[in-house]
Short mmCIF file of C-alpha atoms and ligand atoms in Angstrom, two decimals:
data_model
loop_
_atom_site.label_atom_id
_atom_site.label_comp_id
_atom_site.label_asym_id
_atom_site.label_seq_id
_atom_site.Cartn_x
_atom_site.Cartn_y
_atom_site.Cartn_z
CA UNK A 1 87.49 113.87 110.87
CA UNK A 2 89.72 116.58 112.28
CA UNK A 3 93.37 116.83 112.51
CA UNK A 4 94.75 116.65 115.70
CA UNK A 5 98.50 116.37 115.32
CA UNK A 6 101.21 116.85 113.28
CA UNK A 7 105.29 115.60 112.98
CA UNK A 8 107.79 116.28 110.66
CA UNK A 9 110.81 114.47 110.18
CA UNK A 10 113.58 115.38 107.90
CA UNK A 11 115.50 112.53 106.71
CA UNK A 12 119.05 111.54 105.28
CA UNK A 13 120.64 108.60 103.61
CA UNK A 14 124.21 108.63 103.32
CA UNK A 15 125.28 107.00 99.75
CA UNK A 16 127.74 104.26 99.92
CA UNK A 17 128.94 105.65 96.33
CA UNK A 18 128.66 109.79 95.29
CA UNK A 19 127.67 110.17 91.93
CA UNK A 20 127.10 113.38 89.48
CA UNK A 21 124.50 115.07 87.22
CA UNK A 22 125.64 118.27 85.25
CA UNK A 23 125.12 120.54 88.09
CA UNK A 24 126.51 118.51 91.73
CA UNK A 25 127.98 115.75 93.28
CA UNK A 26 125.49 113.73 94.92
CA UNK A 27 126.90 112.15 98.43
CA UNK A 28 123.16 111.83 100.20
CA UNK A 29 119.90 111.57 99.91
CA UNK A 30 117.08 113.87 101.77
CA UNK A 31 113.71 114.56 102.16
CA UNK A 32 111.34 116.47 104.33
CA UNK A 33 108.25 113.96 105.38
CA UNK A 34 105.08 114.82 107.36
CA UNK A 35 102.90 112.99 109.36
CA UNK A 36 99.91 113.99 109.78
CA UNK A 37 97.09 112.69 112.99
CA UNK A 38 92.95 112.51 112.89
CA UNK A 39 90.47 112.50 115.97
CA UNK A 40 90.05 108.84 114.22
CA UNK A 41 92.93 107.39 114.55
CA UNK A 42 94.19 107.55 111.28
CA UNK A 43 97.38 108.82 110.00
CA UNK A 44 98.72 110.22 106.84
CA UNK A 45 102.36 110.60 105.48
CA UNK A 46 103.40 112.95 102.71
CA UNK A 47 106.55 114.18 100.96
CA UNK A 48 107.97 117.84 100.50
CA UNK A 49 111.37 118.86 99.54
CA UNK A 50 111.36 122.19 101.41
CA UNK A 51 111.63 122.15 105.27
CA UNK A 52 108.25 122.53 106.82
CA UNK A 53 107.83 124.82 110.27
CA UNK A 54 106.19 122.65 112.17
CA UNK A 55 104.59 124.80 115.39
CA UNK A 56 103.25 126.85 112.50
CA UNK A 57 101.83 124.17 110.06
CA UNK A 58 100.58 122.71 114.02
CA UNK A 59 98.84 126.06 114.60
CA UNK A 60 97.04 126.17 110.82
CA UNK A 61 95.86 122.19 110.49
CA UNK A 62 94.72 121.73 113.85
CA UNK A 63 91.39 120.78 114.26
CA UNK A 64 91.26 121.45 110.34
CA UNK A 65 89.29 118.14 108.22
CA UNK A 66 91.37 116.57 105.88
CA UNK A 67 88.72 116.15 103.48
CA UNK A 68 88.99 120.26 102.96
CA UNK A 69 92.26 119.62 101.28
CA UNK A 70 92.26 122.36 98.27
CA UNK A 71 90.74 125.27 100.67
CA UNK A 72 93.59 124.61 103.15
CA UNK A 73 96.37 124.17 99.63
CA UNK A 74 95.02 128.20 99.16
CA UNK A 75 94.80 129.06 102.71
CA UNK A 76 98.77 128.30 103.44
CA UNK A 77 99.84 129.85 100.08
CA UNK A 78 97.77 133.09 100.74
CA UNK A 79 99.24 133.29 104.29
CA UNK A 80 102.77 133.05 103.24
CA UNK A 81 103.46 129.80 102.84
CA UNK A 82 105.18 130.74 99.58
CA UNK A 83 106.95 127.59 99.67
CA UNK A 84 104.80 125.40 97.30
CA UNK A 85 107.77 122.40 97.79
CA UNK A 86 106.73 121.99 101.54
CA UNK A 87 102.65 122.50 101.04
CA UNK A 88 103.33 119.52 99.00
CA UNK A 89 103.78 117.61 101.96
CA UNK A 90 100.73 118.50 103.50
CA UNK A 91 98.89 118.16 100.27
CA UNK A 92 99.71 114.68 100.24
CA UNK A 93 99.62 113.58 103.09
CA UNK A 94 95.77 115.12 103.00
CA UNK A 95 95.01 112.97 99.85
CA UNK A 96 96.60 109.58 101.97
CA UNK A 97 94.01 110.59 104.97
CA UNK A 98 91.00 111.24 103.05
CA UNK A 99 91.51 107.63 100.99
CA UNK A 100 92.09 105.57 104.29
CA UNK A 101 88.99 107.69 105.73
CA UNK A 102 87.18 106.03 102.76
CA UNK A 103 88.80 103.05 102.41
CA UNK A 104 89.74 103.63 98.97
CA UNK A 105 93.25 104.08 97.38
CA UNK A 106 93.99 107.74 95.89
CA UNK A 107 93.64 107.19 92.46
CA UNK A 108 90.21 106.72 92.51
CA UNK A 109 89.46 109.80 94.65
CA UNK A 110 90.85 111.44 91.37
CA UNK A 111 88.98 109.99 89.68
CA UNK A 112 89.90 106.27 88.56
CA UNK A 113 93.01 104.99 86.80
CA UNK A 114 93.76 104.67 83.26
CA UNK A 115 96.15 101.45 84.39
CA UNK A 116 97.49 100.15 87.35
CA UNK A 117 100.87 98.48 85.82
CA UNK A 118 102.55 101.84 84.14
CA UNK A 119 105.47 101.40 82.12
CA UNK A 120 108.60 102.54 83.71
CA UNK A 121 112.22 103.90 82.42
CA UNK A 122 115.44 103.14 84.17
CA UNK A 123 116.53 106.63 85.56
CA UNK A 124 119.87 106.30 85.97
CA UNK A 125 123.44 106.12 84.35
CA UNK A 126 125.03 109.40 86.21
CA UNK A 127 128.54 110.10 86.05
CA UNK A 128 130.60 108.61 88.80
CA UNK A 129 134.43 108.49 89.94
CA UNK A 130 135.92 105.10 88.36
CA UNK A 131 137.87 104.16 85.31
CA UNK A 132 136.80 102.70 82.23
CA UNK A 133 133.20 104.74 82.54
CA UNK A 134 131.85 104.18 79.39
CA UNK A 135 132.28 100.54 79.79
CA UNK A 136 130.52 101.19 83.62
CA UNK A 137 127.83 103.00 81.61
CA UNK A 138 126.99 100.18 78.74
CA UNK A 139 127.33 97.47 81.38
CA UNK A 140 124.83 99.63 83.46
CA UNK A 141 122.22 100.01 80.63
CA UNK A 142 122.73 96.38 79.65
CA UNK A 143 121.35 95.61 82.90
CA UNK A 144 118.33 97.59 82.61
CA UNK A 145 117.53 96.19 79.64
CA UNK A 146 118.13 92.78 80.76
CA UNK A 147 116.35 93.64 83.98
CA UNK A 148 112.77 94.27 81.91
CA UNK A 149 113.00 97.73 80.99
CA UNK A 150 111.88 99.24 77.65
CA UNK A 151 113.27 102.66 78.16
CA UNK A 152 116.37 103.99 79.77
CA UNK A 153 117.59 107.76 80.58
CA UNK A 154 121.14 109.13 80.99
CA UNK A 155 122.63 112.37 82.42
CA UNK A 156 123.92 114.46 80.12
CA UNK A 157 125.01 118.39 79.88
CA UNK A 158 128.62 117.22 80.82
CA UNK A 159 130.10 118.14 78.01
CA UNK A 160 129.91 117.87 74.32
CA UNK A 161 132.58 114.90 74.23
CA UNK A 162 131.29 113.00 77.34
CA UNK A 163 127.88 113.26 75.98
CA UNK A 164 128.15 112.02 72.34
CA UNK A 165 130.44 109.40 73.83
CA UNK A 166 128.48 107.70 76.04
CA UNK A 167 125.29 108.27 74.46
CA UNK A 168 126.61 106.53 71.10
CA UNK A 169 127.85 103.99 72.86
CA UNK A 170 125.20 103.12 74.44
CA UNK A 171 122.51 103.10 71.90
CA UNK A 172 125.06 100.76 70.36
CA UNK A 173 124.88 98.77 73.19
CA UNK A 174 121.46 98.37 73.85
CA UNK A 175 119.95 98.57 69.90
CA UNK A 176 117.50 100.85 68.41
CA UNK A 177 114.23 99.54 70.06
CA UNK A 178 115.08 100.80 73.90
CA UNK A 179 113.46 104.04 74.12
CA UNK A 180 116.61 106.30 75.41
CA UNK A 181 115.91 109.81 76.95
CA UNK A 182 119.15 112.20 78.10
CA UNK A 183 119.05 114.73 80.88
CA UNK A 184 120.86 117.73 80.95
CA UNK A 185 119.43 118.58 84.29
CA UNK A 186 119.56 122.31 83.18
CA UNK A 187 123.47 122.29 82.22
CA UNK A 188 124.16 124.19 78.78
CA UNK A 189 123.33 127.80 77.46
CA UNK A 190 121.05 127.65 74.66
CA UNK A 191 123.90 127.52 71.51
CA UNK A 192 125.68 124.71 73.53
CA UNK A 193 122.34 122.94 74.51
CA UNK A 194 121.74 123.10 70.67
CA UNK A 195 125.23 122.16 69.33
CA UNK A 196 124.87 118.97 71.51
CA UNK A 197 121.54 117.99 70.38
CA UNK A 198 122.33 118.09 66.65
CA UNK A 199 124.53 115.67 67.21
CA UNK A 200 123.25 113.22 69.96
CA UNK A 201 120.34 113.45 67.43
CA UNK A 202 122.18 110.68 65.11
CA UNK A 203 121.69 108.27 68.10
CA UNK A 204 117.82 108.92 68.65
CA UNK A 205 117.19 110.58 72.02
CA UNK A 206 113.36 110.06 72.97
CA UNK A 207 113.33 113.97 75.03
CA UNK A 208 115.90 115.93 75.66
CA UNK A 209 115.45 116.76 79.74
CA UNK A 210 116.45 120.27 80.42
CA UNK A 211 118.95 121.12 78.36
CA UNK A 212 118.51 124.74 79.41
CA UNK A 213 117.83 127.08 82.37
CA UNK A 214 114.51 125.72 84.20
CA UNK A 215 112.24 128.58 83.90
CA UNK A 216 113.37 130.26 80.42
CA UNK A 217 111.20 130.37 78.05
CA UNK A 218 112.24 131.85 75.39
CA UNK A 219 115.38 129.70 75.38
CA UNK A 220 113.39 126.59 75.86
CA UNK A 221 111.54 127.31 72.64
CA UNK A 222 114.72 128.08 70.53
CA UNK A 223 116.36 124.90 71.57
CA UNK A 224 113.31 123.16 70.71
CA UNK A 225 112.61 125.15 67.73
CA UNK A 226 116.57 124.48 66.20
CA UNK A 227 115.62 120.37 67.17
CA UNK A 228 112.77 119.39 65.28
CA UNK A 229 112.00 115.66 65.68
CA UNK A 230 113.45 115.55 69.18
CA UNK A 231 111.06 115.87 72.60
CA UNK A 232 112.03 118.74 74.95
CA UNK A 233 111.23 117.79 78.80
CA UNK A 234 111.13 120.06 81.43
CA UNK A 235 109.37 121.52 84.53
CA UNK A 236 110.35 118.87 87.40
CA UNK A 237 111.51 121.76 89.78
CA UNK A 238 108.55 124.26 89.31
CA UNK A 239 106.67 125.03 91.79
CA UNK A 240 102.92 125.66 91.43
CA UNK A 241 100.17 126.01 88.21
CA UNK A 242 101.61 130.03 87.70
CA UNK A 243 105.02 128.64 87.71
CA UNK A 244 104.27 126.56 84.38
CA UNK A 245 102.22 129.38 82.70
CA UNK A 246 104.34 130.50 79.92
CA UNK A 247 106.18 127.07 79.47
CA UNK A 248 103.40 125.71 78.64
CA UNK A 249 101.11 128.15 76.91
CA UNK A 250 104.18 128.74 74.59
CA UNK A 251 104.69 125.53 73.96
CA UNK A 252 108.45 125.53 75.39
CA UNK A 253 108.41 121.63 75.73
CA UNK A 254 106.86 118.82 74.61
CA UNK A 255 106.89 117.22 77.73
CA UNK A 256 105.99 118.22 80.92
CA UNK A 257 107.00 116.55 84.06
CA UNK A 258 105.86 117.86 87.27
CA UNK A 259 107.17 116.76 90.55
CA UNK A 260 104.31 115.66 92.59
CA UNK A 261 106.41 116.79 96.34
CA UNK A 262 107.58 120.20 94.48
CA UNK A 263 104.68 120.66 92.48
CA UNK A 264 102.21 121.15 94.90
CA UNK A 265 100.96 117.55 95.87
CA UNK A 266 97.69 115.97 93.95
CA UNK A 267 95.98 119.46 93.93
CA UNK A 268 97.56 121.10 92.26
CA UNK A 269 99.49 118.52 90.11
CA UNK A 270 95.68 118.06 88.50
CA UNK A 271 95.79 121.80 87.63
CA UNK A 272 99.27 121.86 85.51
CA UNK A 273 98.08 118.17 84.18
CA UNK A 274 94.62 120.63 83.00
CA UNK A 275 96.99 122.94 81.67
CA UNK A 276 99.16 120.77 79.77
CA UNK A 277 96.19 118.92 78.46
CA UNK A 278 94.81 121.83 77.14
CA UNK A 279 98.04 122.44 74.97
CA UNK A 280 98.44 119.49 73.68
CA UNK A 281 101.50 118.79 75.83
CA UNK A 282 102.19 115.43 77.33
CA UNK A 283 102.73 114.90 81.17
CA UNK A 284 105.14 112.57 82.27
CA UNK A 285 105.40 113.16 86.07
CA UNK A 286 109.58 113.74 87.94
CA UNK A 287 109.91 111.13 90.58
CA UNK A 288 113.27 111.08 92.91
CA UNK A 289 112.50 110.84 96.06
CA UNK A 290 111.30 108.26 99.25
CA UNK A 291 109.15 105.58 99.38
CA UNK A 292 106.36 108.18 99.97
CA UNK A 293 106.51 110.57 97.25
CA UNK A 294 107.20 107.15 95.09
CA UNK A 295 103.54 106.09 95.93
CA UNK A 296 101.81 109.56 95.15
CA UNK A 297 103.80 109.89 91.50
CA UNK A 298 102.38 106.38 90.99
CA UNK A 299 98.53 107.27 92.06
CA UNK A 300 98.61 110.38 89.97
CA UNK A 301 99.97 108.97 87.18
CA UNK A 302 97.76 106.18 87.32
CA UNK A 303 94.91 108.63 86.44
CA UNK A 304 96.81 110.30 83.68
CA UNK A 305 94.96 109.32 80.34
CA UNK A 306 96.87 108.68 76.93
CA UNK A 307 96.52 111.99 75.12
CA UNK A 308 94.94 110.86 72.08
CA UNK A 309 93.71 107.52 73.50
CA UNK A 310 93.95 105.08 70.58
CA UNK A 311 95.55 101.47 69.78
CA UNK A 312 99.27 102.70 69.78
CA UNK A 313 99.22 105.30 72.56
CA UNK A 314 102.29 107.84 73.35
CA UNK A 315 103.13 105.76 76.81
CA UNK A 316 102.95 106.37 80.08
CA UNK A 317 106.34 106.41 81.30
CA UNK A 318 107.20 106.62 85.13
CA UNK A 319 110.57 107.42 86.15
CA UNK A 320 111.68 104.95 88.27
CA UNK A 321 115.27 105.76 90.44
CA UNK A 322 117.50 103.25 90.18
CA UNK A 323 120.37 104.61 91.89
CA UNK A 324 120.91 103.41 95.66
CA UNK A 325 118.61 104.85 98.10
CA UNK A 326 117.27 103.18 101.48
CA UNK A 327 114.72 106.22 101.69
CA UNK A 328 113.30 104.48 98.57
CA UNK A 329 113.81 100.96 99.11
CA UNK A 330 113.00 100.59 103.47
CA UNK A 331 110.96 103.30 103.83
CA UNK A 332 108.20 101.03 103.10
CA UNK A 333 107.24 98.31 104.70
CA UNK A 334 106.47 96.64 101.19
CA UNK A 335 108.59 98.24 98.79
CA UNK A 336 107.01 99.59 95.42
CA UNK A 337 109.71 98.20 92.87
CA UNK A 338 109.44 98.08 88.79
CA UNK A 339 109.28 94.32 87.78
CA UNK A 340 109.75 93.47 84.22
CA UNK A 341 109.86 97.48 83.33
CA UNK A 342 106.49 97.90 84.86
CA UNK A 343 105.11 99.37 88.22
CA UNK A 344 102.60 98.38 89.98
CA UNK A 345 100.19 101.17 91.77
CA UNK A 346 99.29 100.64 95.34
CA UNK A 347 95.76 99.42 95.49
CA UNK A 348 95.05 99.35 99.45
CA UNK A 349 93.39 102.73 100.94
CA UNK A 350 95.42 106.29 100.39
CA UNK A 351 99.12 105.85 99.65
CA UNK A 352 98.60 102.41 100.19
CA UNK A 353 101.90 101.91 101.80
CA UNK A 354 102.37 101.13 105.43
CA UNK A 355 105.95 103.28 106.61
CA UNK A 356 108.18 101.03 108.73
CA UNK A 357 108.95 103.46 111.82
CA UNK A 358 112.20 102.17 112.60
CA UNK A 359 113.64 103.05 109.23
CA UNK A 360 112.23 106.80 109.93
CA UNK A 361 113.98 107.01 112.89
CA UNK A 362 117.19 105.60 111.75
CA UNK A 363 117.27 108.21 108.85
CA UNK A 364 116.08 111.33 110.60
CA UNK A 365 118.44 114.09 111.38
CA UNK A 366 116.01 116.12 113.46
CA1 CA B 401 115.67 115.34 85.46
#
């Protein structure tokens, strides 16, 4: 099998409602997608966010064999494709050809799944413009909960009043068994990030997403450190195994959660996963993104094993979007959606998803 062509399409979705994490309004939705041909006939589709140079990528995967899929991974990151967010794409999209060349899905090219119905968490609950917003927010995780869903998560790191707030009223509204993570999406220095954890403490947080700068370590640890009893989560815009070093090896979270299309697609996703493993760190992979990159968090983390297996396992927990976006939701031509707080992995060959060209084209802004 050899590669014989390659598109890229960059893609937008205009929301019909913006809404807010700590850091930005939110008034689209993008992603960079590759398509990738074979002297076979096949195709494969993957899912960067970084902008891929496409008569370059052309030049480097022609007549290349899927199937060669790590050497090519180090071959574009030693010839200055620094940009692990757009090898993801090609990574991907590399895994998708070599499971329809076999007729077998991905997650058993990596080596079998641990369970093909993973329980998911509502990721959602973001600020928005409109009165009464706690109310919005309660009647929002209501409906999760009434939807199916074990386990919700709400943005934080928007202050110390917004965030006890909400957060205590909406453990009140949904009880004390919904498992309820809060994201801070990287929003307070470490004595803030600290302040506000003491005291959304009282209403049980699960993890504690971000609550500092990305790729600090040492601050990571002393928020963690001043929290004990309460999960830090980070690591869902790192990009490649060096990136996650020191987080990891000094034990900055307690959760790590890897973004399969920033990451560095299924190669090297199975290398931080290794890592993790290895320190006795749980990985709980970052989804938010298409229809595409929906399907690879779901094959990866179908091979993720409970870390200790046992009869009351730490769960699985994919992060399922639930905010409004058609790159999600038509991208597909079968949608992958959570049904009674579960989702199913794609069990035909690759991906397993079949992408519905006329939605591509009415998204892409090339
Ligand atoms: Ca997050």
């Amino acid at each position: 099998m050899k590669i014989t062509d390659v598109h890229c399409h960059h893609l937008s979705y205009p929301l019909q409602e913006p809404f807010a994490n700590s850091r930005q309004w939110v008034h689209e939705r993008t992603a960079h997608v590759i398509e990738i041909h074979t002297d076979n006939g096949l195709v494969g589709w993957g899912e960067g966010t970084a902008a891929i140079a496409v008569d370059a990528i052309k030049a480097h995967l022609f007549g290349r064999d899927p199937f060669d899929s790590r050497r090519i991974w180090v071959d574009l990151a030693d010839q200055g494709w620094g940009n692990v967010a757009a090898i993801s794409a090609v990574d991907i999209a590399l895994w998708d050809l070599q499971g329809k060349a076999v007729g077998r899905p991905i997650y058993q090219l990596l080596g079998g799944a641990s369970r093909l119905k993973i329980p998911a968490y509502a990721s959602g609950l973001f600020r928005r413009q409109r009165p009464h917003n706690t109310k919005a927010l309660t009647d929002e995780a209501q409906g999760y909960v009434d939807a199916g869903f074990g386990a919700i998560k709400m943005k934080v790191g928007l202050g110390r009043h917004y965030d006890v707030t909400n957060v205590a009223a909406i453990r009140q509204a949904v009880g004390d068994q919904i498992l309820f993570a809060v994201d801070a999406n990287c929003g307070y220095d470490v004595g803030t990030a600290i302040d506000v954890g003491r005291r959304l403490a009282d209403y049980d947080p699960y993890w504690y997403e971000e609550p500092v700068a990305k790729n600090d370590v040492a601050g990571n640890i002393e928020v963690r450190l001043a929290l004990p009893g309460l999960r830090i989560a980070g690591g869902e815009q790192l990009q490649g195994l060096s990136a996650y070093r020191d987080l990891i090896s000094q034990r900055a979270f307690d959760i790590v959660q890897p973004d399969i299309s920033i990451a560095g697609g299924f190669t090297e996703c199975q290398r931080i996963e290794a890592l993790a493993q290895a320190h006795g760190l749980r990985v709980l992979p970052h989804m938010w993104g298409t229809a595409i990159r929906l399907a690879a968090t779901a094959h990866w983390q179908a091979t993720i094993p409970d870390d200790p297996e046992g009869l009351c396992p730490q769960p699985s927990l994919f992060e399922f979007d639930m905010t409004e976006n058609g790159l999600r939701t038509e991208l597909a031509c079968e949608p992958i959606l959570a049904t009674d707080g579960f989702v199913s992995v794609p069990e035909a060959p690759g991906l397993g998803i079949e992408i519905d060209r006329k939605v591509l084209e009415r998204y892409s802004i090339n």
